[in-house]
Coordinates of C-alpha atoms and ligand atoms in Angstrom, one line a residue:
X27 CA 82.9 76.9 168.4
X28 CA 79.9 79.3 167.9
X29 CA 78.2 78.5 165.0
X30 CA 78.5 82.4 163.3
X31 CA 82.2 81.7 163.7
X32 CA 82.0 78.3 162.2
X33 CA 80.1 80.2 159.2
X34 CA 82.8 82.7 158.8
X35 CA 85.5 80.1 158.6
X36 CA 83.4 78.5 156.0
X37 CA 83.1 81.8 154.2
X38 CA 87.0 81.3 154.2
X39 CA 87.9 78.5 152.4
X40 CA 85.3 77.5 150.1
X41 CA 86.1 78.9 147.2
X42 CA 83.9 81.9 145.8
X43 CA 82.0 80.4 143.2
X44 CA 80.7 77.9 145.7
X45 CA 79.6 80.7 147.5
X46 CA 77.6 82.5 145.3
X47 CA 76.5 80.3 142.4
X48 CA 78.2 78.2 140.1
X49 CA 80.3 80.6 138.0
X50 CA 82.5 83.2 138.7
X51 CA 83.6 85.9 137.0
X52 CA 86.1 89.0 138.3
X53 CA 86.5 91.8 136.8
X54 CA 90.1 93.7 137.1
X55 CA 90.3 96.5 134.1
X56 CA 93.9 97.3 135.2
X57 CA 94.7 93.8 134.0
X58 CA 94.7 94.4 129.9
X59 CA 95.7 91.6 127.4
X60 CA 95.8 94.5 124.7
X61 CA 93.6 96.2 122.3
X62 CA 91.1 94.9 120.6
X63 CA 91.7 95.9 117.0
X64 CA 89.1 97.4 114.8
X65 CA 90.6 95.1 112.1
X66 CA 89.2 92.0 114.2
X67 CA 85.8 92.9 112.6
X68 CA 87.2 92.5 109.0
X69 CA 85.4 90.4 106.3
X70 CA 85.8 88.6 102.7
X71 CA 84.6 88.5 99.8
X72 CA 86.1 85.9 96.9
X73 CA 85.1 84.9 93.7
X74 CA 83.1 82.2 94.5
X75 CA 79.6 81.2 93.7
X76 CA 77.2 84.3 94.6
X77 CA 79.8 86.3 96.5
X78 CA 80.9 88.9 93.7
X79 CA 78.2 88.4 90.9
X80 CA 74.7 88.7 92.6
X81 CA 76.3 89.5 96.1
X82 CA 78.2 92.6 96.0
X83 CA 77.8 93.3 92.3
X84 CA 75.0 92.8 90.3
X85 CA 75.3 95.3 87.0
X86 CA 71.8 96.2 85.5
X87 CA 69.7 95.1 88.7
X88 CA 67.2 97.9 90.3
X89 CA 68.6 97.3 93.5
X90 CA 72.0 98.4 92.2
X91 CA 73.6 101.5 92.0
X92 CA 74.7 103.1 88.8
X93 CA 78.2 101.3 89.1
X94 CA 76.7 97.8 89.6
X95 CA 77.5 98.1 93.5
X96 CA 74.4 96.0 95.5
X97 CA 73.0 99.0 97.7
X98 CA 70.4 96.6 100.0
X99 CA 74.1 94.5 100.3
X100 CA 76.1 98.2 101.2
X101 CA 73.8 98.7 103.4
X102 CA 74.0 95.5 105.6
X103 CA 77.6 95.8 105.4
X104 CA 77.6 98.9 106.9
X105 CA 75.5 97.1 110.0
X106 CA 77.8 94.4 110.1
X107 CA 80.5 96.9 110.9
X108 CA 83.3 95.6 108.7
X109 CA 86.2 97.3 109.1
X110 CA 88.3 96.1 106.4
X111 CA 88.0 93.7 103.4
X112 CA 89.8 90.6 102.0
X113 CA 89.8 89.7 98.0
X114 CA 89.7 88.3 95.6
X115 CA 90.6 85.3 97.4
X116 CA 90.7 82.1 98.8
X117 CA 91.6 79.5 96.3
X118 CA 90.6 81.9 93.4
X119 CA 94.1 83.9 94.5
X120 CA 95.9 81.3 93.2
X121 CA 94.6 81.3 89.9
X122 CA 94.1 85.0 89.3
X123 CA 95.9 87.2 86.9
X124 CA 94.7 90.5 88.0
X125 CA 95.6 92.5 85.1
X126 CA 92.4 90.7 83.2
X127 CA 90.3 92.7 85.6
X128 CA 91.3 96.2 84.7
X129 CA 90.6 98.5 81.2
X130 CA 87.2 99.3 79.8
X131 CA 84.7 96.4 81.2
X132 CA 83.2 94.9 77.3
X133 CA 86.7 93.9 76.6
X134 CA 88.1 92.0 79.3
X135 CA 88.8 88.4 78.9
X136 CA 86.4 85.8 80.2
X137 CA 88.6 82.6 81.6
X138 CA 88.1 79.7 82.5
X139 CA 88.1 79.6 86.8
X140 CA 90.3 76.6 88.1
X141 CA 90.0 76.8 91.7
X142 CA 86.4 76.5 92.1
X143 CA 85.0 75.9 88.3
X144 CA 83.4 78.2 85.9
X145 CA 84.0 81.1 83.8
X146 CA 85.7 84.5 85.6
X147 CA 84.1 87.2 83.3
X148 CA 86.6 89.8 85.1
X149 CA 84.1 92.3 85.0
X150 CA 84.8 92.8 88.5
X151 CA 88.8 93.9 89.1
X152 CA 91.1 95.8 91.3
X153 CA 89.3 99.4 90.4
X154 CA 85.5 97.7 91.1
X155 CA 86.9 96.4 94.4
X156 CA 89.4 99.3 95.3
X157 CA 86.3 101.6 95.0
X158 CA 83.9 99.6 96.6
X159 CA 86.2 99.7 99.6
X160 CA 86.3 103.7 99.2
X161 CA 82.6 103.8 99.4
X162 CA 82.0 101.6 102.3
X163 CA 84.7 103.1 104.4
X164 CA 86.7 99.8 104.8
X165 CA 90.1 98.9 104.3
X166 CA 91.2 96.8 101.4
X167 CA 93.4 93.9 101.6
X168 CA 94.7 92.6 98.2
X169 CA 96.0 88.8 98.2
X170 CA 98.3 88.4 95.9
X171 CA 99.0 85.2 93.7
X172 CA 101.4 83.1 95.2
X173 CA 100.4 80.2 93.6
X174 CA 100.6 79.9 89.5
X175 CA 101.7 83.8 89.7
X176 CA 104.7 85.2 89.7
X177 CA 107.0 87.7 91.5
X178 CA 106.8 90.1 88.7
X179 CA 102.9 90.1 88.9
X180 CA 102.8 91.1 92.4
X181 CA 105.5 93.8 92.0
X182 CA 103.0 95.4 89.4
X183 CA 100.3 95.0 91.3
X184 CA 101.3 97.2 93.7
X185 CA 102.9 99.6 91.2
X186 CA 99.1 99.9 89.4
X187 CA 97.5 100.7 93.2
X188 CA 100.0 103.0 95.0
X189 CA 102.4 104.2 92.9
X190 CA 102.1 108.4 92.0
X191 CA 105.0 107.8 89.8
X192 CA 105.2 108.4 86.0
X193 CA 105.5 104.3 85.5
X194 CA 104.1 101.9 83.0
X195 CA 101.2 100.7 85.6
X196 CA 100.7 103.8 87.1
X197 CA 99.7 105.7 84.0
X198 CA 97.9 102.6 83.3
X199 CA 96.1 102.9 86.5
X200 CA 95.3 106.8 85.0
X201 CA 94.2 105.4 82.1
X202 CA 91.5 103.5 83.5
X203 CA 89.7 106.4 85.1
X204 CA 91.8 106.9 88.3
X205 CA 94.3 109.4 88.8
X206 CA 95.2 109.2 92.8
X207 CA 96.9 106.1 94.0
X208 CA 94.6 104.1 96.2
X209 CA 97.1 103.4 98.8
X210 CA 96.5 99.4 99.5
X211 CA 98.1 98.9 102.6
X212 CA 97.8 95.2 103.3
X213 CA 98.5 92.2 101.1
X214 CA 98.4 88.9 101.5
X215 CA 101.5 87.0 100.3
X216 CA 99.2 84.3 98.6
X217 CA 96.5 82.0 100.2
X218 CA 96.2 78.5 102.1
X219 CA 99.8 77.9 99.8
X220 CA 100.1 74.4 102.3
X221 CA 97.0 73.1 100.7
X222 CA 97.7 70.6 98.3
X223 CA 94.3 71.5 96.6
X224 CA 95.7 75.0 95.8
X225 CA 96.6 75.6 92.1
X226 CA 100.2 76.3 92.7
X227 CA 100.7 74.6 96.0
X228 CA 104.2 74.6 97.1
X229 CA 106.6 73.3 100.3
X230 CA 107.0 75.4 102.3
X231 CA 110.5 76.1 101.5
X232 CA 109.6 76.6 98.3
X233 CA 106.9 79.2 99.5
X234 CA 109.2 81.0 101.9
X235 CA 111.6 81.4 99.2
X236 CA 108.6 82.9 96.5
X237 CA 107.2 85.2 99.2
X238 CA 110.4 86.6 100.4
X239 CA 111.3 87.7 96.9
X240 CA 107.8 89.2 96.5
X241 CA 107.6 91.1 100.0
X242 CA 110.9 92.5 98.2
X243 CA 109.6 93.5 94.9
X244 CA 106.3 94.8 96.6
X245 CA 107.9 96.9 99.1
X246 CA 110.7 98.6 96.7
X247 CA 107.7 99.8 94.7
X248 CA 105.9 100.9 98.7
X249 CA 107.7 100.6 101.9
X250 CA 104.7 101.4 103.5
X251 CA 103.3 98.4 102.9
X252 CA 101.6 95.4 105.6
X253 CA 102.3 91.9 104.7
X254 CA 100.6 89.0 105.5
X255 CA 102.4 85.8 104.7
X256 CA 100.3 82.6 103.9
X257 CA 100.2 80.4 107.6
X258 CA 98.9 77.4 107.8
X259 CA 95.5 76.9 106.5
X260 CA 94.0 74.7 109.3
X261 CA 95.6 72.6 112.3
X262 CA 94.1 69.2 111.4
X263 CA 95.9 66.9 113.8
X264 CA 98.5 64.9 111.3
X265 CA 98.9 68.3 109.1
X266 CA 102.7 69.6 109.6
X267 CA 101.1 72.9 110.7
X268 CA 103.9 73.9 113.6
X269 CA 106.4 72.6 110.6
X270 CA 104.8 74.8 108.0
X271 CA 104.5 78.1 110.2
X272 CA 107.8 77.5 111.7
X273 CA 109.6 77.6 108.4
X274 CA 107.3 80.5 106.8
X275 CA 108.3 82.7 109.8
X276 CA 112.0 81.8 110.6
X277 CA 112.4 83.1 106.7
X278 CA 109.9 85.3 106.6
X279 CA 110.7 86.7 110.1
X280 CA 112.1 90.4 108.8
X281 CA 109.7 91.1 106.6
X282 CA 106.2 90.3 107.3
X283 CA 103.9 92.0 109.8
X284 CA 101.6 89.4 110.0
X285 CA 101.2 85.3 110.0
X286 CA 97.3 84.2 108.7
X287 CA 95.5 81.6 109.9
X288 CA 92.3 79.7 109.0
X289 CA 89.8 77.9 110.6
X290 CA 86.4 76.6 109.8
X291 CA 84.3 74.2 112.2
X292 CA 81.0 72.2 111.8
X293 CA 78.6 70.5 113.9
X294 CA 78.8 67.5 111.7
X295 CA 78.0 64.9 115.3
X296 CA 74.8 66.9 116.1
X297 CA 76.3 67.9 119.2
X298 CA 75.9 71.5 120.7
X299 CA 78.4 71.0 123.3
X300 CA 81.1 69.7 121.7
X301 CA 80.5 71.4 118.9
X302 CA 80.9 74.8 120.6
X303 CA 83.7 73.3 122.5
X304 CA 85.7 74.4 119.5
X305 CA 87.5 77.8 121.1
X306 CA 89.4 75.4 123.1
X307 CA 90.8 74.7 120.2
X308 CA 91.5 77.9 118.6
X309 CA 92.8 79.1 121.8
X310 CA 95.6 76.3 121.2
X311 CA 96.1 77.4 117.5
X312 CA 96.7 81.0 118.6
X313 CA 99.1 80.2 121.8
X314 CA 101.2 77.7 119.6
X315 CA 101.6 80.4 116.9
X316 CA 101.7 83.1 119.1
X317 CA 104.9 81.0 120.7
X318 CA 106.3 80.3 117.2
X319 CA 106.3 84.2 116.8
X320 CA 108.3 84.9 119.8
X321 CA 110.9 81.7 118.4
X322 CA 111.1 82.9 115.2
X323 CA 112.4 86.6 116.3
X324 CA 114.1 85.5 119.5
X325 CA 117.9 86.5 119.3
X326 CA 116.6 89.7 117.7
X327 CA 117.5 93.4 119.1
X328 CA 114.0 95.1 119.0
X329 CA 112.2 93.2 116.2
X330 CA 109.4 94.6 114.1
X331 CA 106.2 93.1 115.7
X332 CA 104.6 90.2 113.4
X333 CA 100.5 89.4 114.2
X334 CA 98.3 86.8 113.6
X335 CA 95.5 87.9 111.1
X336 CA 92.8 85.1 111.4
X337 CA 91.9 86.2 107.7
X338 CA 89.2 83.1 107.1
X339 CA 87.0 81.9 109.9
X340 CA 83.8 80.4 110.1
X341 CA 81.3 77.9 110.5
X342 CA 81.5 76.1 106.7
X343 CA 80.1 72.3 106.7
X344 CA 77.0 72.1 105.0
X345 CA 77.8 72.8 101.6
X346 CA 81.2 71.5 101.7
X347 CA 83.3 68.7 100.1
X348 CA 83.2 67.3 96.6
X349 CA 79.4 66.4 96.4
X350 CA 78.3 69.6 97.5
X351 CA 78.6 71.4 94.4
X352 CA 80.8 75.3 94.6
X353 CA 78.5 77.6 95.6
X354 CA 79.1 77.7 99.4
X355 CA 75.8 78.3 100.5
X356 CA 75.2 77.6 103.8
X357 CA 71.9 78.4 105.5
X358 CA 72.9 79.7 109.3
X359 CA 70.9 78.8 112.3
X360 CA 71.0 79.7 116.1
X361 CA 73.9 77.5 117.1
X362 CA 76.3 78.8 114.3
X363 CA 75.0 82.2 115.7
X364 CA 76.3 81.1 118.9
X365 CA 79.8 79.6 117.2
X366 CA 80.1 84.1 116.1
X367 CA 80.7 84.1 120.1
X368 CA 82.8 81.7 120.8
X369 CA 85.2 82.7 117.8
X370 CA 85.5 86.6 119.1
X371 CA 85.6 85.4 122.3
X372 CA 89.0 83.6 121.2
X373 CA 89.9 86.5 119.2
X374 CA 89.6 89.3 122.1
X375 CA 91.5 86.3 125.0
X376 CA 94.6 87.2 122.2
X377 CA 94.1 90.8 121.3
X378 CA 97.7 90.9 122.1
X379 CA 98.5 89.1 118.7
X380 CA 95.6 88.5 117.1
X381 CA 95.2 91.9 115.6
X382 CA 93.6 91.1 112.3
X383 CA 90.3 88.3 111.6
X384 CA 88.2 88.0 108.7
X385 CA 84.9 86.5 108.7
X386 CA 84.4 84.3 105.8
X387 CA 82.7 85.4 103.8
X388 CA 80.5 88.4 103.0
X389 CA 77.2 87.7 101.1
X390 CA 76.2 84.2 100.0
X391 CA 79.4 82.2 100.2
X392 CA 78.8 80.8 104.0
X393 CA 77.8 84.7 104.5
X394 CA 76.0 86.6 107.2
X395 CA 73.8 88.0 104.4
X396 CA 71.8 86.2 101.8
X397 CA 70.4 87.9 98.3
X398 CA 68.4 86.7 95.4
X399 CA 67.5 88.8 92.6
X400 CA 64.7 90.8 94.3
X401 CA 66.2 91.3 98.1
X402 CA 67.9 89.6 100.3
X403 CA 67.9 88.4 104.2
X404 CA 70.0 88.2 107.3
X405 CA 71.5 85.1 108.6
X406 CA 71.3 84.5 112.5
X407 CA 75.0 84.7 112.1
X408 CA 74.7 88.6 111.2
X409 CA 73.5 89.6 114.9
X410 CA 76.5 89.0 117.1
X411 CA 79.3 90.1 114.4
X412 CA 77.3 93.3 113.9
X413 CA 77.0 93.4 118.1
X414 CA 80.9 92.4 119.0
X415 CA 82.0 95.0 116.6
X416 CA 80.8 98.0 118.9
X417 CA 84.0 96.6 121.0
X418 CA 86.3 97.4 118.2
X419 CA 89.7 99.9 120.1
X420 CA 88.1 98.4 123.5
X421 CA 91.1 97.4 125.6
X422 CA 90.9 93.4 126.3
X423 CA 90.4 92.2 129.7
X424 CA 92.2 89.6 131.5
X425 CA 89.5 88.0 133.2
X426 CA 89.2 85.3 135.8
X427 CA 86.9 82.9 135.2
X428 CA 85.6 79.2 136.8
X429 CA 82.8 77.4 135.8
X430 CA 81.3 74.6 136.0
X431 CA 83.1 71.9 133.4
X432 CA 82.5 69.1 130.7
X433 CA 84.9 67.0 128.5
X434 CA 84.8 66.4 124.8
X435 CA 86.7 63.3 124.1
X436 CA 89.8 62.8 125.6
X437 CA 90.7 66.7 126.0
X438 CA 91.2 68.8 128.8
X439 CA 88.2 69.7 130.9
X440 CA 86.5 72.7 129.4
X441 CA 84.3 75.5 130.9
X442 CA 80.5 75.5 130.0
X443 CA 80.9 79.4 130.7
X444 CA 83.3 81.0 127.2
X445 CA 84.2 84.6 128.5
X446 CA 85.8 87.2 126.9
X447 CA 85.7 91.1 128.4
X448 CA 86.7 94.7 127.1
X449 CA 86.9 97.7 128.4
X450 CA 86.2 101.4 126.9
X451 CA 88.1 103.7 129.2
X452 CA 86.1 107.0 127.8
X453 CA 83.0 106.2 128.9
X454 CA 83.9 103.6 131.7
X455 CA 81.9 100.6 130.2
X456 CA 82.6 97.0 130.9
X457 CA 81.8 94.4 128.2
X458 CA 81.0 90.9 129.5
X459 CA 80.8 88.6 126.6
X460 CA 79.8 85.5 127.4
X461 CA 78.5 82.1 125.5
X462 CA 76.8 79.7 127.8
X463 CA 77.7 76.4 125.6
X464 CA 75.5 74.1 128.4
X465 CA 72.6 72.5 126.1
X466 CA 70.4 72.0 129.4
X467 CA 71.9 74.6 132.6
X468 CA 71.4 77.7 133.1
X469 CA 74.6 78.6 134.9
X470 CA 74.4 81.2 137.9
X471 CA 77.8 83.2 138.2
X472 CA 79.1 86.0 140.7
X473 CA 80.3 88.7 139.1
X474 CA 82.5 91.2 140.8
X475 CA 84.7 93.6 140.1
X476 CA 88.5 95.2 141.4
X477 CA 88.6 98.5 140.0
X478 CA 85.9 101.2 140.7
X479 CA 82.5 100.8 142.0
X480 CA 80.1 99.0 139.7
X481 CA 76.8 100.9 139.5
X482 CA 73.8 98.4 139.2
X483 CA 71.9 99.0 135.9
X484 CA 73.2 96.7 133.1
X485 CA 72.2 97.2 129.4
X486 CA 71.7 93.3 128.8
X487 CA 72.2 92.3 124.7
X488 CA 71.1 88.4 125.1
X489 CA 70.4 85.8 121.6
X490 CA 68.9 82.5 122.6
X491 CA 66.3 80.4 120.9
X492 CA 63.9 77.3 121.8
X493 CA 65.2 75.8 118.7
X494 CA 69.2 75.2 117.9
X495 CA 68.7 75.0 114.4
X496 CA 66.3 78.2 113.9
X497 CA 66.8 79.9 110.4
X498 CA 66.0 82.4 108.5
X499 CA 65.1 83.0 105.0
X500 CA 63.7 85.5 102.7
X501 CA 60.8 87.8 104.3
X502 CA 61.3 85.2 107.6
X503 CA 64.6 87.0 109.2
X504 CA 63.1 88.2 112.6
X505 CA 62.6 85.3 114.7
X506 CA 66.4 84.3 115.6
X507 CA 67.9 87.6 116.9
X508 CA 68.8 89.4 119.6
X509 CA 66.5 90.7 122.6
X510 CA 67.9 94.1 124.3
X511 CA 66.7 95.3 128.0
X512 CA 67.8 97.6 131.1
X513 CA 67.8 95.4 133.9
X514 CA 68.6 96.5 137.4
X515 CA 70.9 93.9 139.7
X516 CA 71.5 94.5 143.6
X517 CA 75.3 95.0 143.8
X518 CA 76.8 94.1 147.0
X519 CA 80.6 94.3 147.6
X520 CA 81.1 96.1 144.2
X521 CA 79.5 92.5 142.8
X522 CA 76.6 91.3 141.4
X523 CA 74.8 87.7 141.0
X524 CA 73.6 87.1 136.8
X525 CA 72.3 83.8 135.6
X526 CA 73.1 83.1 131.9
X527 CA 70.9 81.0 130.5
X528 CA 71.6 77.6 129.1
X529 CA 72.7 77.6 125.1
X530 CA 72.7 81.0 124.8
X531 CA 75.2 84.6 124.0
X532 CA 74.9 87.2 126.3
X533 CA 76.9 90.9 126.2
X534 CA 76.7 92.9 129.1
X535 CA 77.4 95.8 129.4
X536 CA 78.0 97.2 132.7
X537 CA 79.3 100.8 133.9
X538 CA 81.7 101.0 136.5
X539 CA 82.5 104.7 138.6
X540 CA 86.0 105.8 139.7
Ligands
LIG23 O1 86.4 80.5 102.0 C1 86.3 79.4 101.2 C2 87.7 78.8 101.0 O2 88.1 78.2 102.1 C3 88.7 79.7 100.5 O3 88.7 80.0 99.2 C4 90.0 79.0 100.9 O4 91.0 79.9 101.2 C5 89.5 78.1 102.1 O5 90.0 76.8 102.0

């Protein structure tokens, strides 16, 4: 045999990312998993620590406004791009009586704060929240207090936010300063309810039955209402978690929209790989509820769709556990700047039911932004949330991917490459988002595409650093962030050859011609 026909043959059969490097990565943006929804890039804030007082609101400070409202805080918000925001908890939730936090500021009650310690001086409430949202542009999301509250609570909770009515907690609602109804369209049917640490933690029987007579209540005062009912609050091997989402949604099935999940990791070993190895994970956490959905309503005619909304996720190990004091502050470094990837990543592989996720939480409490009483920084963390939410209404990709592999324990083998893709139809941009978890390889990939003729000049957004646990603090916030270039790549049979560079997060953005 000649040898050129010996190399075609070769050509042949080895597989493609033997051929041109060690990953590979195809492109097909006819192949969509489903949109990715603006809502993935929503956010938290509880009352907790520094969150609310000396986060978001800080009455009588020079960098507030003349409502109390942190403007430097505003402001970073606004580059974060959160699109919608989750409060007043969390464990508070379960403890909170919401009508303390309304009327004339000097003569609301102070209490005493169970679910984290402290005194709640209630000086911020539903109208200081309801209007932060309105300046900011986000969407609020109430939780409601399915814990020590009752049905009755939540019913007039919604009747004091929506209702235009001439009722008791609508007119009390005018009374307070504000004549339209804000129109809260999403609630949370209480928090983390599985957690035996939650004041008013139930079975989850017991739960289904509270928040099925609440999603009643609530919706005769506003049909138009999105519920969220209270999933499992982490997936801890030996926690009943299929048990306790299977219940919540074969009762719940009819009348939620959405199922929450939680999930918070840590890099407690000191090990990159493993720790980044975490999407794996998720990814299982998803498809297993995502299957539970499809149980829970099969049998059903054309059943209202019901969504996952990842409404707490994070890194959150530091300044955890009972010796570790309540204030949540956890200083981010590159690697948990890396972990933003992996978790979007996730997120956009299941934009098909993952339609809502909420970073927790906003400022101080394991936040992307930091503030002390004269300014505050930005945690490594901020960069990549602030850079994935420019893919917000991008449709999903269903990529194909093969890399190069390593094991964590006993599980599956797991790609060193995490990929996730979007596309933006409008102005025909691919985004390649991809977290190179190797500690030591840079991993060379093939890229090519199916659908339209790449064109060869990539806008490159890339975050890596010498040093995995690089931080920042105040007047020192430059060093770990993102680098930005135009690079030019020779494309041959509509692909291209890319090396991502060991531990590091790399978007690219590439434009592709019909
Ligand atoms: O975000 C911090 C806490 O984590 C929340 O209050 C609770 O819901 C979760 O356990």
């Amino acid at each position: 045999m000649k040898l050129t026909t010996r190399l075609t043959l070769a050509l042949l059969v080895l597989p493609a990312a033997a051929l041109y490097g060690q990953a590979r990565i195809k492109i097909d943006t006819d192949r969509v998993v489903g949109q990715v929804h603006p809502h993935l890039f929503g956010n938290f804030a509880e009352h907790l620590g520094r969150c609310i007082y000396g986060g978001i609101y800080e009455e009588g400070s020079p960098l507030a406004d003349k409502d109390g409202y942190r403007k430097d805080v505003m402001e970073a918000t606004r580059g974060l791009g959160v699109s919608l925001l989750r409060w007043p908890g969390g464990n508070f939730a379960s403890g909170y009586n919401w009508k303390d936090g309304i009327g004339p500021r000097d003569q609301r009650p102070a209490r005493a704060e169970h679910a984290w310690g402290g005194i709640e001086t209630n000086r911020f409430g539903t109208d200081e929240f309801l209007t932060y949202c309105e300046r900011l542009g986000v969407e609020p999301y109430v939780c409601i207090n399915a814990g020590l509250g009752t049905v009755e609570d939540a019913r007039n909770w919604v009747e004091y936010t929506n209702d235009s009515r001439n009722t008791y907690w609508a007119n009390a609602r005018r009374k307070n300063g504000r004549e339209k109804p804000y129109g809260v369209k999403y609630w949370g049917l209480g928090n983390e309810i599985d957690g035996p640490w939650q004041l008013g933690h139930k079975n989850a029987e017991d739960y289904s039955k509270f928040a099925l007579e609440a999603a009643k209540a609530m919706r005769r005062v506003d049909p138009s209402i999105k519920l969220i009912a209270s999933g499992s609050s982490n997936f801890r091997p030996g926690a009943d978690w299929i048990g306790w989402n299977r219940k919540v949604l074969d009762s719940l099935k009819t009348e939620v929209d959405y199922i929450s999940l939680h999930t918070y990791i840590g890099n407690q070993e000191n090990k990159l790989e493993s720790f980044l190895g975490f999407t794996q994970r998720v990814d299982h956490y998803i498809d297993v509820v995502d299957g539970l959905i499809k149980a829970a309503q099969s049998g059903q005619d054309s059943p209202n769709p019901i969504y996952i909304a990842y409404d707490e996720w994070n890194v959150w190990y530091r300044k955890r556990g009972p010796d570790k004091g309540n204030t949540l502050e956890e200083i981010y470094n590159f690697e948990d700047a890396l972990a933003m990837g992996g978790f979007f990543n996730s997120f956009f592989r299941h934009a098909h039911v993952v339609k809502m996720a909420n970073l927790a939480q906003l400022v101080n409490v394991i936040a992307p932004v930091f503030t002390n009483k004269s300014g505050m920084f930005l945690q490594p963390i901020y960069f990549p949330i602030a850079e994935y939410s420019k893919q917000g209404s991008n449709m999903a990709l269903d990529l194909l991917v093969s890399s190069p592999t390593y094991k964590i324990g006993n599980r599956a083998p797991i790609g060193y490459l995490d990929v996730s893709g979007t596309y933006n139809s409008k102005d025909r941009t691919v985004y390649l988002n991809v977290l190179n978890r190797s500690e030591s390889q840079d991993i060379a990939s093939r890229i090519d595409n199916v659908v339209g003729q790449m064109e060869g000049q990539l806008e490159v957004w890339e975050m890596n650093h010498p040093d995995l646990k690089a931080t920042h603090t105040f007047g020192d916030d430059r060093k770990v962030r993102p680098a930005t270039r135009t690079q030019s790549v020779s494309i041959a049979n509509n692909g291209f050859s890319y090396t991502f560079p060991k531990h590091s997060l790399t978007i690219l953005r590439l434009k592709v011609r019909s």
